Coordinates of C-alpha atoms in Angstrom, one line a residue:
Q1 CA 10.4 -19.7 -26.7
V2 CA 13.2 -18.4 -24.6
H3 CA 13.8 -19.9 -21.2
L4 CA 15.7 -18.0 -18.5
V5 CA 16.9 -19.4 -15.2
E6 CA 18.4 -17.1 -12.5
S7 CA 20.8 -18.2 -9.7
G8 CA 23.2 -16.7 -7.3
G9 CA 20.9 -14.9 -4.8
G10 CA 21.3 -15.2 -1.1
S11 CA 21.5 -13.3 2.2
V12 CA 24.3 -10.8 2.9
Q13 CA 25.1 -8.0 5.2
A14 CA 25.1 -4.4 4.0
G15 CA 28.3 -3.6 2.1
G16 CA 28.6 -7.2 0.8
S17 CA 28.5 -8.5 -2.7
L18 CA 26.7 -11.0 -4.8
R19 CA 26.9 -12.2 -8.4
L20 CA 23.7 -13.2 -10.1
S21 CA 23.7 -15.4 -13.2
C22 CA 21.0 -16.0 -15.7
T23 CA 21.3 -18.8 -18.2
T24 CA 19.2 -18.7 -21.4
S25 CA 18.0 -21.5 -23.6
G26 CA 15.4 -22.3 -26.2
Y27 CA 16.7 -19.9 -28.9
S28 CA 20.0 -20.2 -30.6
Y29 CA 20.5 -16.4 -31.1
T30 CA 19.8 -14.8 -27.7
S31 CA 22.9 -12.7 -28.5
D32 CA 20.5 -10.8 -30.9
Y33 CA 18.5 -9.6 -28.0
C34 CA 18.8 -7.1 -25.2
L35 CA 18.8 -8.8 -21.7
G36 CA 18.1 -7.1 -18.4
W37 CA 17.5 -7.5 -14.7
F38 CA 14.6 -6.1 -12.9
R39 CA 13.6 -6.6 -9.2
Q40 CA 10.5 -6.6 -7.2
A41 CA 10.2 -6.1 -3.5
P42 CA 7.1 -7.1 -1.5
G43 CA 4.3 -4.5 -2.0
K44 CA 6.3 -2.6 -4.6
E45 CA 6.3 -2.4 -8.4
R46 CA 8.8 -3.9 -10.7
E47 CA 12.0 -1.8 -11.0
G48 CA 14.4 -2.1 -13.9
V49 CA 17.9 -2.5 -12.6
A50 CA 20.3 -2.9 -15.5
T51 CA 20.2 -3.8 -19.1
I52 CA 22.7 -4.8 -21.8
D53 CA 21.9 -4.4 -25.5
S54 CA 22.9 -6.8 -28.2
D55 CA 25.8 -4.5 -29.1
G56 CA 27.0 -4.4 -25.5
T57 CA 25.6 -1.0 -24.5
T58 CA 24.7 -1.0 -20.8
R59 CA 22.3 1.1 -18.8
Y60 CA 21.6 1.3 -15.1
A61 CA 19.0 2.6 -12.7
D62 CA 20.2 5.6 -10.8
S63 CA 19.9 3.7 -7.6
V64 CA 22.5 1.1 -8.6
K65 CA 24.9 3.1 -10.7
G66 CA 28.5 2.7 -9.5
R67 CA 27.6 -0.4 -7.5
F68 CA 26.2 -2.9 -10.0
T69 CA 27.7 -4.2 -13.2
V70 CA 25.8 -6.1 -15.9
S71 CA 27.6 -8.3 -18.4
R72 CA 26.9 -11.1 -20.8
D73 CA 28.8 -14.1 -22.2
N74 CA 27.1 -14.9 -25.4
A75 CA 29.2 -18.1 -25.9
K76 CA 27.8 -19.4 -22.6
N77 CA 24.3 -17.9 -23.1
T78 CA 24.6 -16.3 -19.7
L79 CA 23.8 -12.9 -18.3
Y80 CA 25.5 -11.7 -15.1
L81 CA 24.8 -9.0 -12.5
Q82 CA 27.7 -8.2 -10.2
M83 CA 26.3 -6.4 -7.1
N84 CA 28.7 -4.6 -4.8
S85 CA 28.2 -2.4 -1.8
L86 CA 24.8 -3.8 -1.3
L87 CA 22.2 -1.9 0.7
P88 CA 19.1 -3.1 2.6
E89 CA 17.0 -1.4 0.0
D90 CA 18.4 -3.7 -2.6
T91 CA 16.4 -6.5 -1.0
A92 CA 14.1 -8.0 -3.6
M93 CA 13.4 -10.8 -5.9
Y94 CA 15.6 -10.4 -9.0
Y95 CA 14.6 -11.5 -12.4
C96 CA 16.3 -11.6 -15.8
A97 CA 14.2 -10.9 -18.8
T98 CA 14.2 -9.9 -22.4
P99 CA 11.8 -7.8 -24.5
L100 CA 13.0 -9.7 -27.6
T101 CA 14.4 -6.5 -29.1
S102 CA 18.1 -5.7 -29.8
R103 CA 17.9 -2.6 -27.6
C104 CA 16.1 -2.2 -24.2
G105 CA 14.2 1.0 -24.2
R106 CA 13.0 3.0 -21.1
A107 CA 9.9 0.9 -20.8
W108 CA 11.6 -2.4 -21.3
V109 CA 10.3 -4.0 -18.1
G110 CA 6.7 -3.6 -19.1
A111 CA 7.6 -4.9 -22.6
A112 CA 9.4 -8.0 -21.3
A113 CA 8.4 -11.0 -23.3
Y114 CA 10.1 -13.7 -21.2
W115 CA 11.5 -13.8 -17.7
G116 CA 12.7 -16.4 -15.3
Q117 CA 11.5 -17.5 -11.9
G118 CA 13.6 -15.1 -10.0
T119 CA 16.3 -15.4 -7.3
Q120 CA 16.0 -13.8 -3.9
V121 CA 18.4 -11.2 -2.6
A122 CA 18.2 -10.2 1.1
V123 CA 20.5 -7.6 2.5
S124 CA 20.6 -7.0 6.3
S125 CA 21.8 -3.9 8.0

Protein backbone atom coordinates (compact mmCIF):
# COMPACT_ATOMS: atom_id res chain seq x y z
CA GLN A 1 0.00 0.00 0.00
CA VAL A 2 1.25 3.48 -0.89
CA HIS A 3 0.80 6.33 1.56
CA LEU A 4 0.89 9.93 0.38
CA VAL A 5 1.00 12.99 2.61
CA GLU A 6 0.63 16.50 1.20
CA SER A 7 1.88 19.71 2.77
CA GLY A 8 2.63 23.31 1.89
CA GLY A 9 -0.82 24.71 1.30
CA GLY A 10 -1.93 28.06 2.65
CA SER A 11 -3.52 31.41 1.93
CA VAL A 12 -1.92 33.85 -0.49
CA GLN A 13 -2.88 36.86 -2.53
CA ALA A 14 -3.28 36.67 -6.26
CA GLY A 15 0.10 36.73 -7.95
CA GLY A 16 1.77 34.95 -5.08
CA SER A 17 3.49 31.58 -4.95
CA LEU A 18 3.27 28.36 -3.00
CA ARG A 19 5.22 25.12 -3.11
CA LEU A 20 3.36 21.95 -2.32
CA SER A 21 5.13 18.77 -1.26
CA CYS A 22 3.96 15.17 -1.17
CA THR A 23 5.92 12.50 0.62
CA THR A 24 5.32 8.88 -0.28
CA SER A 25 5.89 5.78 1.79
CA GLY A 26 4.83 2.17 2.05
CA TYR A 27 6.44 1.04 -1.18
CA SER A 28 10.14 1.01 -1.91
CA TYR A 29 9.90 1.74 -5.61
CA THR A 30 7.52 4.66 -6.00
CA SER A 31 10.01 5.89 -8.62
CA ASP A 32 8.43 3.22 -10.84
CA TYR A 33 5.14 5.07 -10.86
CA CYS A 34 3.66 8.19 -12.31
CA LEU A 35 2.73 10.73 -9.65
CA GLY A 36 0.38 13.63 -10.07
CA TRP A 37 -1.57 16.45 -8.51
CA PHE A 38 -5.27 16.97 -8.81
CA ARG A 39 -7.48 19.57 -7.15
CA GLN A 40 -11.07 19.87 -6.14
CA ALA A 41 -12.94 23.05 -5.34
CA PRO A 42 -16.24 23.03 -3.44
CA GLY A 43 -19.08 21.94 -5.70
CA LYS A 44 -16.75 21.08 -8.56
CA GLU A 45 -15.33 17.87 -9.96
CA ARG A 46 -11.76 16.76 -9.53
CA GLU A 47 -9.40 18.40 -12.00
CA GLY A 48 -6.04 16.99 -12.96
CA VAL A 49 -3.37 19.66 -12.56
CA ALA A 50 0.01 18.12 -13.35
CA THR A 51 1.69 14.77 -13.64
CA ILE A 52 5.20 13.40 -13.86
CA ASP A 53 5.84 9.95 -15.28
CA SER A 54 8.45 7.53 -14.01
CA ASP A 55 10.75 8.67 -16.84
CA GLY A 56 10.34 12.33 -15.87
CA THR A 57 7.87 13.33 -18.58
CA THR A 58 5.61 16.10 -17.30
CA ARG A 59 2.13 17.16 -18.38
CA TYR A 60 -0.02 20.07 -17.28
CA ALA A 61 -3.60 21.18 -17.47
CA ASP A 62 -4.01 24.10 -19.85
CA SER A 63 -5.19 26.27 -16.96
CA VAL A 64 -1.83 26.03 -15.17
CA LYS A 65 0.69 25.77 -18.01
CA GLY A 66 3.47 28.30 -17.62
CA ARG A 67 2.58 28.94 -13.98
CA PHE A 68 2.97 25.57 -12.25
CA THR A 69 5.94 23.19 -12.29
CA VAL A 70 5.82 19.58 -11.14
CA SER A 71 8.96 17.75 -10.09
CA ARG A 72 10.00 14.75 -8.06
CA ASP A 73 12.98 13.73 -5.96
CA ASN A 74 13.01 9.94 -5.98
CA ALA A 75 15.82 9.78 -3.42
CA LYS A 76 13.56 11.62 -0.98
CA ASN A 77 10.34 9.94 -2.14
CA THR A 78 8.87 13.39 -2.58
CA LEU A 79 6.73 15.04 -5.22
CA TYR A 80 6.57 18.82 -5.57
CA LEU A 81 4.31 21.37 -7.17
CA GLN A 82 5.71 24.89 -7.53
CA MET A 83 2.81 27.25 -8.08
CA ASN A 84 3.53 30.78 -9.28
CA SER A 85 1.30 33.64 -10.40
CA LEU A 86 -1.57 32.17 -8.44
CA LEU A 87 -5.12 33.15 -9.36
CA PRO A 88 -8.29 33.08 -7.26
CA GLU A 89 -9.56 30.26 -9.48
CA ASP A 90 -6.65 28.12 -8.24
CA THR A 91 -8.36 27.95 -4.85
CA ALA A 92 -9.04 24.30 -4.05
CA MET A 93 -7.95 21.32 -2.05
CA TYR A 94 -4.88 19.85 -3.71
CA TYR A 95 -4.15 16.13 -3.62
CA CYS A 96 -1.23 14.05 -4.79
CA ALA A 97 -2.03 10.67 -6.22
CA THR A 98 -0.78 7.76 -8.26
CA PRO A 99 -2.55 5.36 -10.62
CA LEU A 100 0.21 2.81 -10.00
CA THR A 101 1.31 2.91 -13.62
CA SER A 102 4.56 4.21 -15.03
CA ARG A 103 2.73 6.75 -17.19
CA CYS A 104 -0.25 8.91 -16.32
CA GLY A 105 -2.79 8.79 -19.11
CA ARG A 106 -5.50 11.33 -19.83
CA ALA A 107 -7.90 9.67 -17.40
CA TRP A 108 -5.35 9.29 -14.64
CA VAL A 109 -7.42 11.07 -11.99
CA GLY A 110 -10.25 8.61 -12.33
CA ALA A 111 -7.76 5.77 -12.29
CA ALA A 112 -5.91 6.95 -9.19
CA ALA A 113 -5.30 4.07 -6.82
CA TYR A 114 -3.97 6.06 -3.89
CA TRP A 115 -4.15 9.69 -2.84
CA GLY A 116 -3.43 11.71 0.25
CA GLN A 117 -5.62 13.72 2.58
CA GLY A 118 -5.06 16.93 0.65
CA THR A 119 -3.71 20.39 1.43
CA GLN A 120 -5.82 23.53 1.09
CA VAL A 121 -4.81 26.39 -1.18
CA ALA A 122 -6.72 29.67 -0.94
CA VAL A 123 -5.95 32.59 -3.25
CA SER A 124 -7.54 35.94 -2.58
CA SER A 125 -7.96 38.71 -5.11
